JSON list of C-alpha atoms in Angstrom, two decimals:
[
{"chain": "W", "resi": 1, "resn": "MET", "atom": "CA", "xyz": [16.58, -62.16, 28.99]},
{"chain": "W", "resi": 2, "resn": "TRP", "atom": "CA", "xyz": [14.40, -61.97, 26.03]},
{"chain": "W", "resi": 3, "resn": "SER", "atom": "CA", "xyz": [12.53, -64.91, 24.91]},
{"chain": "W", "resi": 4, "resn": "PHE", "atom": "CA", "xyz": [10.54, -65.57, 22.01]},
{"chain": "W", "resi": 5, "resn": "ASN", "atom": "CA", "xyz": [6.85, -64.91, 22.66]},
{"chain": "W", "resi": 6, "resn": "ARG", "atom": "CA", "xyz": [4.32, -67.50, 20.60]},
{"chain": "W", "resi": 7, "resn": "ARG", "atom": "CA", "xyz": [1.44, -65.17, 21.19]},
{"chain": "W", "resi": 8, "resn": "PHE", "atom": "CA", "xyz": [2.89, -62.48, 18.76]},
{"chain": "W", "resi": 9, "resn": "LEU", "atom": "CA", "xyz": [3.07, -65.18, 15.92]},
{"chain": "W", "resi": 10, "resn": "LEU", "atom": "CA", "xyz": [-0.90, -65.70, 16.91]},
{"chain": "W", "resi": 11, "resn": "LEU", "atom": "CA", "xyz": [-1.72, -62.23, 16.94]},
{"chain": "W", "resi": 12, "resn": "ALA", "atom": "CA", "xyz": [0.43, -61.11, 14.09]},
{"chain": "W", "resi": 13, "resn": "PRO", "atom": "CA", "xyz": [-2.29, -62.32, 11.35]},
{"chain": "W", "resi": 14, "resn": "LEU", "atom": "CA", "xyz": [-4.87, -60.39, 13.33]},
{"chain": "W", "resi": 15, "resn": "VAL", "atom": "CA", "xyz": [-3.17, -57.10, 12.99]},
{"chain": "W", "resi": 16, "resn": "LEU", "atom": "CA", "xyz": [-2.64, -57.64, 9.35]},
{"chain": "W", "resi": 17, "resn": "VAL", "atom": "CA", "xyz": [-6.18, -58.44, 8.61]},
{"chain": "W", "resi": 18, "resn": "ALA", "atom": "CA", "xyz": [-7.14, -55.26, 10.81]},
{"chain": "W", "resi": 19, "resn": "CYS", "atom": "CA", "xyz": [-4.65, -52.80, 8.91]},
{"chain": "W", "resi": 20, "resn": "GLY", "atom": "CA", "xyz": [-6.43, -54.00, 5.66]},
{"chain": "W", "resi": 21, "resn": "PHE", "atom": "CA", "xyz": [-3.62, -56.08, 4.52]},
{"chain": "W", "resi": 22, "resn": "SER", "atom": "CA", "xyz": [-4.66, -58.58, 1.72]},
{"chain": "W", "resi": 23, "resn": "PRO", "atom": "CA", "xyz": [-2.13, -60.97, -0.24]},
{"chain": "W", "resi": 24, "resn": "VAL", "atom": "CA", "xyz": [-1.23, -59.86, -3.78]},
{"chain": "W", "resi": 25, "resn": "TYR", "atom": "CA", "xyz": [-1.33, -63.38, -5.19]},
{"chain": "W", "resi": 26, "resn": "GLY", "atom": "CA", "xyz": [-4.07, -64.52, -2.97]},
{"chain": "W", "resi": 27, "resn": "PRO", "atom": "CA", "xyz": [-7.70, -65.06, -4.45]},
{"chain": "W", "resi": 28, "resn": "GLY", "atom": "CA", "xyz": [-9.17, -61.65, -5.32]},
{"chain": "W", "resi": 29, "resn": "GLY", "atom": "CA", "xyz": [-5.65, -60.03, -5.00]},
{"chain": "W", "resi": 30, "resn": "SER", "atom": "CA", "xyz": [-4.54, -57.54, -7.06]},
{"chain": "W", "resi": 31, "resn": "ALA", "atom": "CA", "xyz": [-2.27, -59.79, -9.37]},
{"chain": "W", "resi": 32, "resn": "GLU", "atom": "CA", "xyz": [-5.37, -61.93, -10.07]},
{"chain": "W", "resi": 33, "resn": "GLY", "atom": "CA", "xyz": [-6.79, -59.21, -12.75]},
{"chain": "W", "resi": 34, "resn": "LEU", "atom": "CA", "xyz": [-3.13, -58.68, -14.14]},
{"chain": "W", "resi": 35, "resn": "GLN", "atom": "CA", "xyz": [-2.01, -62.22, -14.81]},
{"chain": "W", "resi": 36, "resn": "ASN", "atom": "CA", "xyz": [-2.09, -62.78, -18.71]},
{"chain": "W", "resi": 37, "resn": "SER", "atom": "CA", "xyz": [-4.08, -59.40, -19.37]},
{"chain": "W", "resi": 38, "resn": "ILE", "atom": "CA", "xyz": [-1.10, -57.10, -20.29]},
{"chain": "W", "resi": 39, "resn": "ARG", "atom": "CA", "xyz": [0.32, -56.82, -23.94]},
{"chain": "W", "resi": 40, "resn": "LEU", "atom": "CA", "xyz": [3.63, -55.60, -23.73]},
{"chain": "W", "resi": 41, "resn": "ALA", "atom": "CA", "xyz": [5.22, -53.25, -26.55]},
{"chain": "W", "resi": 42, "resn": "ASP", "atom": "CA", "xyz": [7.36, -55.13, -28.97]},
{"chain": "W", "resi": 43, "resn": "PRO", "atom": "CA", "xyz": [10.87, -54.96, -28.16]},
{"chain": "W", "resi": 44, "resn": "THR", "atom": "CA", "xyz": [13.20, -53.16, -30.98]},
{"chain": "W", "resi": 45, "resn": "ASP", "atom": "CA", "xyz": [16.64, -54.22, -29.57]},
{"chain": "W", "resi": 46, "resn": "LYS", "atom": "CA", "xyz": [18.28, -56.68, -26.84]},
{"chain": "W", "resi": 47, "resn": "ARG", "atom": "CA", "xyz": [17.47, -54.35, -23.87]},
{"chain": "W", "resi": 48, "resn": "GLY", "atom": "CA", "xyz": [13.91, -54.13, -24.74]},
{"chain": "W", "resi": 49, "resn": "PHE", "atom": "CA", "xyz": [13.98, -58.24, -25.15]},
{"chain": "W", "resi": 50, "resn": "ASP", "atom": "CA", "xyz": [15.44, -58.58, -21.97]},
{"chain": "W", "resi": 51, "resn": "LEU", "atom": "CA", "xyz": [12.63, -56.28, -20.24]},
{"chain": "W", "resi": 52, "resn": "VAL", "atom": "CA", "xyz": [9.46, -57.93, -21.87]},
{"chain": "W", "resi": 53, "resn": "GLU", "atom": "CA", "xyz": [11.29, -61.42, -20.97]},
{"chain": "W", "resi": 54, "resn": "ARG", "atom": "CA", "xyz": [11.06, -60.64, -17.51]},
{"chain": "W", "resi": 55, "resn": "LEU", "atom": "CA", "xyz": [7.84, -58.94, -17.65]},
{"chain": "W", "resi": 56, "resn": "GLU", "atom": "CA", "xyz": [6.29, -61.60, -19.13]},
{"chain": "W", "resi": 57, "resn": "GLU", "atom": "CA", "xyz": [7.71, -63.95, -16.34]},
{"chain": "W", "resi": 58, "resn": "GLN", "atom": "CA", "xyz": [6.21, -62.13, -13.70]},
{"chain": "W", "resi": 59, "resn": "LEU", "atom": "CA", "xyz": [2.98, -61.28, -15.56]},
{"chain": "W", "resi": 60, "resn": "GLY", "atom": "CA", "xyz": [2.64, -63.84, -17.90]},
{"chain": "W", "resi": 61, "resn": "ARG", "atom": "CA", "xyz": [1.85, -63.59, -21.78]},
{"chain": "W", "resi": 62, "resn": "PRO", "atom": "CA", "xyz": [-1.39, -62.27, -22.51]},
{"chain": "W", "resi": 63, "resn": "THR", "atom": "CA", "xyz": [-4.40, -64.64, -23.50]},
{"chain": "W", "resi": 64, "resn": "ALA", "atom": "CA", "xyz": [-7.02, -61.96, -23.33]},
{"chain": "W", "resi": 65, "resn": "ALA", "atom": "CA", "xyz": [-5.09, -58.71, -23.30]},
{"chain": "W", "resi": 66, "resn": "ARG", "atom": "CA", "xyz": [-7.20, -56.01, -21.65]},
{"chain": "W", "resi": 67, "resn": "PHE", "atom": "CA", "xyz": [-4.07, -53.39, -21.13]},
{"chain": "W", "resi": 68, "resn": "ASP", "atom": "CA", "xyz": [-0.97, -52.39, -22.89]},
{"chain": "W", "resi": 69, "resn": "LEU", "atom": "CA", "xyz": [2.13, -51.51, -21.48]},
{"chain": "W", "resi": 70, "resn": "THR", "atom": "CA", "xyz": [4.23, -48.98, -23.21]},
{"chain": "W", "resi": 71, "resn": "TYR", "atom": "CA", "xyz": [7.99, -48.33, -22.17]},
{"chain": "W", "resi": 72, "resn": "GLN", "atom": "CA", "xyz": [10.97, -46.38, -22.74]},
{"chain": "W", "resi": 73, "resn": "ILE", "atom": "CA", "xyz": [14.49, -47.57, -21.94]},
{"chain": "W", "resi": 74, "resn": "ASP", "atom": "CA", "xyz": [17.56, -45.15, -21.20]},
{"chain": "W", "resi": 75, "resn": "THR", "atom": "CA", "xyz": [20.92, -46.32, -20.06]},
{"chain": "W", "resi": 76, "resn": "GLU", "atom": "CA", "xyz": [24.15, -44.78, -19.58]},
{"chain": "W", "resi": 77, "resn": "VAL", "atom": "CA", "xyz": [27.64, -46.29, -19.29]},
{"chain": "W", "resi": 78, "resn": "ILE", "atom": "CA", "xyz": [29.98, -44.44, -16.77]},
{"chain": "W", "resi": 79, "resn": "GLY", "atom": "CA", "xyz": [33.66, -45.39, -16.04]},
{"chain": "W", "resi": 80, "resn": "VAL", "atom": "CA", "xyz": [34.25, -45.25, -12.45]},
{"chain": "W", "resi": 81, "resn": "GLY", "atom": "CA", "xyz": [37.55, -47.25, -12.02]},
{"chain": "W", "resi": 82, "resn": "ILE", "atom": "CA", "xyz": [40.42, -45.45, -13.63]},
{"chain": "W", "resi": 83, "resn": "THR", "atom": "CA", "xyz": [44.12, -46.76, -13.44]},
{"chain": "W", "resi": 84, "resn": "THR", "atom": "CA", "xyz": [47.05, -44.47, -13.20]},
{"chain": "W", "resi": 85, "resn": "GLU", "atom": "CA", "xyz": [47.56, -45.17, -17.01]},
{"chain": "W", "resi": 86, "resn": "GLY", "atom": "CA", "xyz": [43.87, -43.89, -17.72]},
{"chain": "W", "resi": 87, "resn": "GLU", "atom": "CA", "xyz": [42.64, -47.16, -18.35]},
{"chain": "W", "resi": 88, "resn": "ILE", "atom": "CA", "xyz": [38.99, -47.75, -17.28]},
{"chain": "W", "resi": 89, "resn": "THR", "atom": "CA", "xyz": [38.70, -50.89, -15.60]},
{"chain": "W", "resi": 90, "resn": "ARG", "atom": "CA", "xyz": [35.23, -50.74, -14.00]},
{"chain": "W", "resi": 91, "resn": "TYR", "atom": "CA", "xyz": [31.83, -49.24, -15.44]},
{"chain": "W", "resi": 92, "resn": "ASN", "atom": "CA", "xyz": [28.55, -48.35, -13.89]},
{"chain": "W", "resi": 93, "resn": "LEU", "atom": "CA", "xyz": [25.52, -48.78, -16.18]},
{"chain": "W", "resi": 94, "resn": "LEU", "atom": "CA", "xyz": [22.76, -46.60, -15.23]},
{"chain": "W", "resi": 95, "resn": "GLY", "atom": "CA", "xyz": [19.07, -47.23, -16.39]},
{"chain": "W", "resi": 96, "resn": "SER", "atom": "CA", "xyz": [15.61, -45.92, -16.26]},
{"chain": "W", "resi": 97, "resn": "VAL", "atom": "CA", "xyz": [12.28, -47.18, -17.69]},
{"chain": "W", "resi": 98, "resn": "ALA", "atom": "CA", "xyz": [9.43, -45.03, -18.28]},
{"chain": "W", "resi": 99, "resn": "TYR", "atom": "CA", "xyz": [6.14, -46.85, -18.54]},
{"chain": "W", "resi": 100, "resn": "MET", "atom": "CA", "xyz": [2.49, -46.45, -19.19]},
{"chain": "W", "resi": 101, "resn": "VAL", "atom": "CA", "xyz": [-0.30, -48.94, -18.83]},
{"chain": "W", "resi": 102, "resn": "LYS", "atom": "CA", "xyz": [-3.51, -48.07, -20.93]},
{"chain": "W", "resi": 103, "resn": "ASP", "atom": "CA", "xyz": [-6.90, -49.61, -21.00]},
{"chain": "W", "resi": 104, "resn": "GLN", "atom": "CA", "xyz": [-7.45, -51.10, -24.44]},
{"chain": "W", "resi": 105, "resn": "THR", "atom": "CA", "xyz": [-10.97, -50.29, -24.67]},
{"chain": "W", "resi": 106, "resn": "THR", "atom": "CA", "xyz": [-11.42, -46.70, -23.35]},
{"chain": "W", "resi": 107, "resn": "GLY", "atom": "CA", "xyz": [-7.50, -45.57, -24.07]},
{"chain": "W", "resi": 108, "resn": "ALA", "atom": "CA", "xyz": [-7.49, -44.13, -20.60]},
{"chain": "W", "resi": 109, "resn": "THR", "atom": "CA", "xyz": [-3.92, -44.19, -18.96]},
{"chain": "W", "resi": 110, "resn": "LEU", "atom": "CA", "xyz": [-4.29, -46.46, -15.77]},
{"chain": "W", "resi": 111, "resn": "ALA", "atom": "CA", "xyz": [-0.81, -46.41, -14.37]},
{"chain": "W", "resi": 112, "resn": "GLN", "atom": "CA", "xyz": [2.38, -44.66, -15.56]},
{"chain": "W", "resi": 113, "resn": "GLY", "atom": "CA", "xyz": [5.83, -43.86, -13.92]},
{"chain": "W", "resi": 114, "resn": "LYS", "atom": "CA", "xyz": [9.56, -44.27, -14.22]},
{"chain": "W", "resi": 115, "resn": "VAL", "atom": "CA", "xyz": [12.09, -46.84, -12.21]},
{"chain": "W", "resi": 116, "resn": "ASN", "atom": "CA", "xyz": [15.64, -46.33, -11.88]},
{"chain": "W", "resi": 117, "resn": "SER", "atom": "CA", "xyz": [18.60, -48.55, -10.92]},
{"chain": "W", "resi": 118, "resn": "PHE", "atom": "CA", "xyz": [22.02, -49.07, -11.73]},
{"chain": "W", "resi": 119, "resn": "THR", "atom": "CA", "xyz": [24.60, -52.20, -12.12]},
{"chain": "W", "resi": 120, "resn": "ALA", "atom": "CA", "xyz": [28.21, -52.36, -12.58]},
{"chain": "W", "resi": 121, "resn": "TYR", "atom": "CA", "xyz": [30.71, -54.60, -14.32]},
{"chain": "W", "resi": 122, "resn": "SER", "atom": "CA", "xyz": [34.48, -55.00, -14.59]},
{"chain": "W", "resi": 123, "resn": "ALA", "atom": "CA", "xyz": [36.49, -54.36, -17.51]},
{"chain": "W", "resi": 124, "resn": "THR", "atom": "CA", "xyz": [39.42, -56.57, -16.65]},
{"chain": "W", "resi": 125, "resn": "GLY", "atom": "CA", "xyz": [40.90, -59.32, -18.56]},
{"chain": "W", "resi": 126, "resn": "SER", "atom": "CA", "xyz": [40.26, -60.23, -22.11]},
{"chain": "W", "resi": 127, "resn": "THR", "atom": "CA", "xyz": [38.27, -58.22, -24.47]},
{"chain": "W", "resi": 128, "resn": "VAL", "atom": "CA", "xyz": [35.67, -60.84, -24.74]},
{"chain": "W", "resi": 129, "resn": "ALA", "atom": "CA", "xyz": [35.65, -61.39, -21.15]},
{"chain": "W", "resi": 130, "resn": "GLY", "atom": "CA", "xyz": [34.89, -57.69, -21.02]},
{"chain": "W", "resi": 131, "resn": "LEU", "atom": "CA", "xyz": [32.02, -57.79, -23.39]},
{"chain": "W", "resi": 132, "resn": "GLU", "atom": "CA", "xyz": [30.30, -60.68, -21.79]},
{"chain": "W", "resi": 133, "resn": "ALA", "atom": "CA", "xyz": [30.86, -58.83, -18.38]},
{"chain": "W", "resi": 134, "resn": "GLU", "atom": "CA", "xyz": [28.76, -55.71, -20.05]},
{"chain": "W", "resi": 135, "resn": "ASP", "atom": "CA", "xyz": [26.19, -58.09, -21.81]},
{"chain": "W", "resi": 136, "resn": "GLY", "atom": "CA", "xyz": [25.53, -59.59, -18.43]},
{"chain": "W", "resi": 137, "resn": "ALA", "atom": "CA", "xyz": [25.19, -56.09, -16.51]},
{"chain": "W", "resi": 138, "resn": "LYS", "atom": "CA", "xyz": [22.87, -55.06, -19.52]},
{"chain": "W", "resi": 139, "resn": "THR", "atom": "CA", "xyz": [20.56, -58.34, -18.75]},
{"chain": "W", "resi": 140, "resn": "ARG", "atom": "CA", "xyz": [20.74, -57.80, -14.86]},
{"chain": "W", "resi": 141, "resn": "LEU", "atom": "CA", "xyz": [19.83, -54.24, -15.31]},
{"chain": "W", "resi": 142, "resn": "MET", "atom": "CA", "xyz": [16.71, -54.95, -17.24]},
{"chain": "W", "resi": 143, "resn": "ARG", "atom": "CA", "xyz": [15.62, -57.79, -15.03]},
{"chain": "W", "resi": 144, "resn": "ILE", "atom": "CA", "xyz": [16.02, -55.34, -12.04]},
{"chain": "W", "resi": 145, "resn": "LEU", "atom": "CA", "xyz": [13.81, -52.80, -13.67]},
{"chain": "W", "resi": 146, "resn": "ALA", "atom": "CA", "xyz": [11.23, -55.12, -14.79]},
{"chain": "W", "resi": 147, "resn": "ASP", "atom": "CA", "xyz": [10.68, -56.25, -11.14]},
{"chain": "W", "resi": 148, "resn": "GLN", "atom": "CA", "xyz": [10.49, -52.61, -10.15]},
{"chain": "W", "resi": 149, "resn": "ILE", "atom": "CA", "xyz": [7.91, -52.10, -12.74]},
{"chain": "W", "resi": 150, "resn": "VAL", "atom": "CA", "xyz": [5.90, -55.55, -11.57]},
{"chain": "W", "resi": 151, "resn": "ALA", "atom": "CA", "xyz": [6.10, -54.52, -8.18]},
{"chain": "W", "resi": 152, "resn": "ARG", "atom": "CA", "xyz": [4.50, -51.10, -8.94]},
{"chain": "W", "resi": 153, "resn": "LEU", "atom": "CA", "xyz": [1.85, -52.54, -10.97]},
{"chain": "W", "resi": 154, "resn": "LEU", "atom": "CA", "xyz": [0.96, -54.70, -8.34]},
{"chain": "W", "resi": 155, "resn": "ALA", "atom": "CA", "xyz": [0.59, -52.17, -5.57]},
{"chain": "W", "resi": 156, "resn": "SER", "atom": "CA", "xyz": [-1.60, -49.85, -7.44]},
{"chain": "W", "resi": 157, "resn": "ALA", "atom": "CA", "xyz": [-3.65, -52.31, -9.76]},
{"chain": "W", "resi": 158, "resn": "GLY", "atom": "CA", "xyz": [-6.18, -52.57, -6.95]},
{"chain": "W", "resi": 159, "resn": "VAL", "atom": "CA", "xyz": [-7.18, -48.97, -7.73]},
{"chain": "W", "resi": 160, "resn": "TRP", "atom": "CA", "xyz": [-7.51, -49.39, -11.32]},
{"chain": "W", "resi": 161, "resn": "ARG", "atom": "CA", "xyz": [-8.17, -52.97, -12.31]},
{"chain": "W", "resi": 162, "resn": "PRO", "atom": "CA", "xyz": [-11.97, -54.21, -12.78]}
]
């Protein structure tokens, strides 16, 4: 019979230190140099506003910006639930964001990439309910994509941040 071994818990931190693990949000972690230092491109529509809002929640509003982050949002709606009468009852919302981080002083590109995800919503019920479901799905998608961007920036920031 398997029983929990407390020695594992005592040795786990040593294993993490030995492999080079360091906490992202700890002292000297990669998040330290990114908090409140990335100026995001101004949003031009609701999707951009939702993306920027979530990025600022994660990275903070820039107080002394050293980096610029630009982005390009692409979304596509695909009907996936079709009744025998030909009415669409469910939609998939696909989205991607291409992003680029540049140093403000040198203009050098420090990080770039593209993140993808999807969400879905139901179109059953009233027109108002369908529109509200669509709006909620768009907001969720932008939050998911923003979280992916932040995760990638935090993972790579140790390489390029001063």
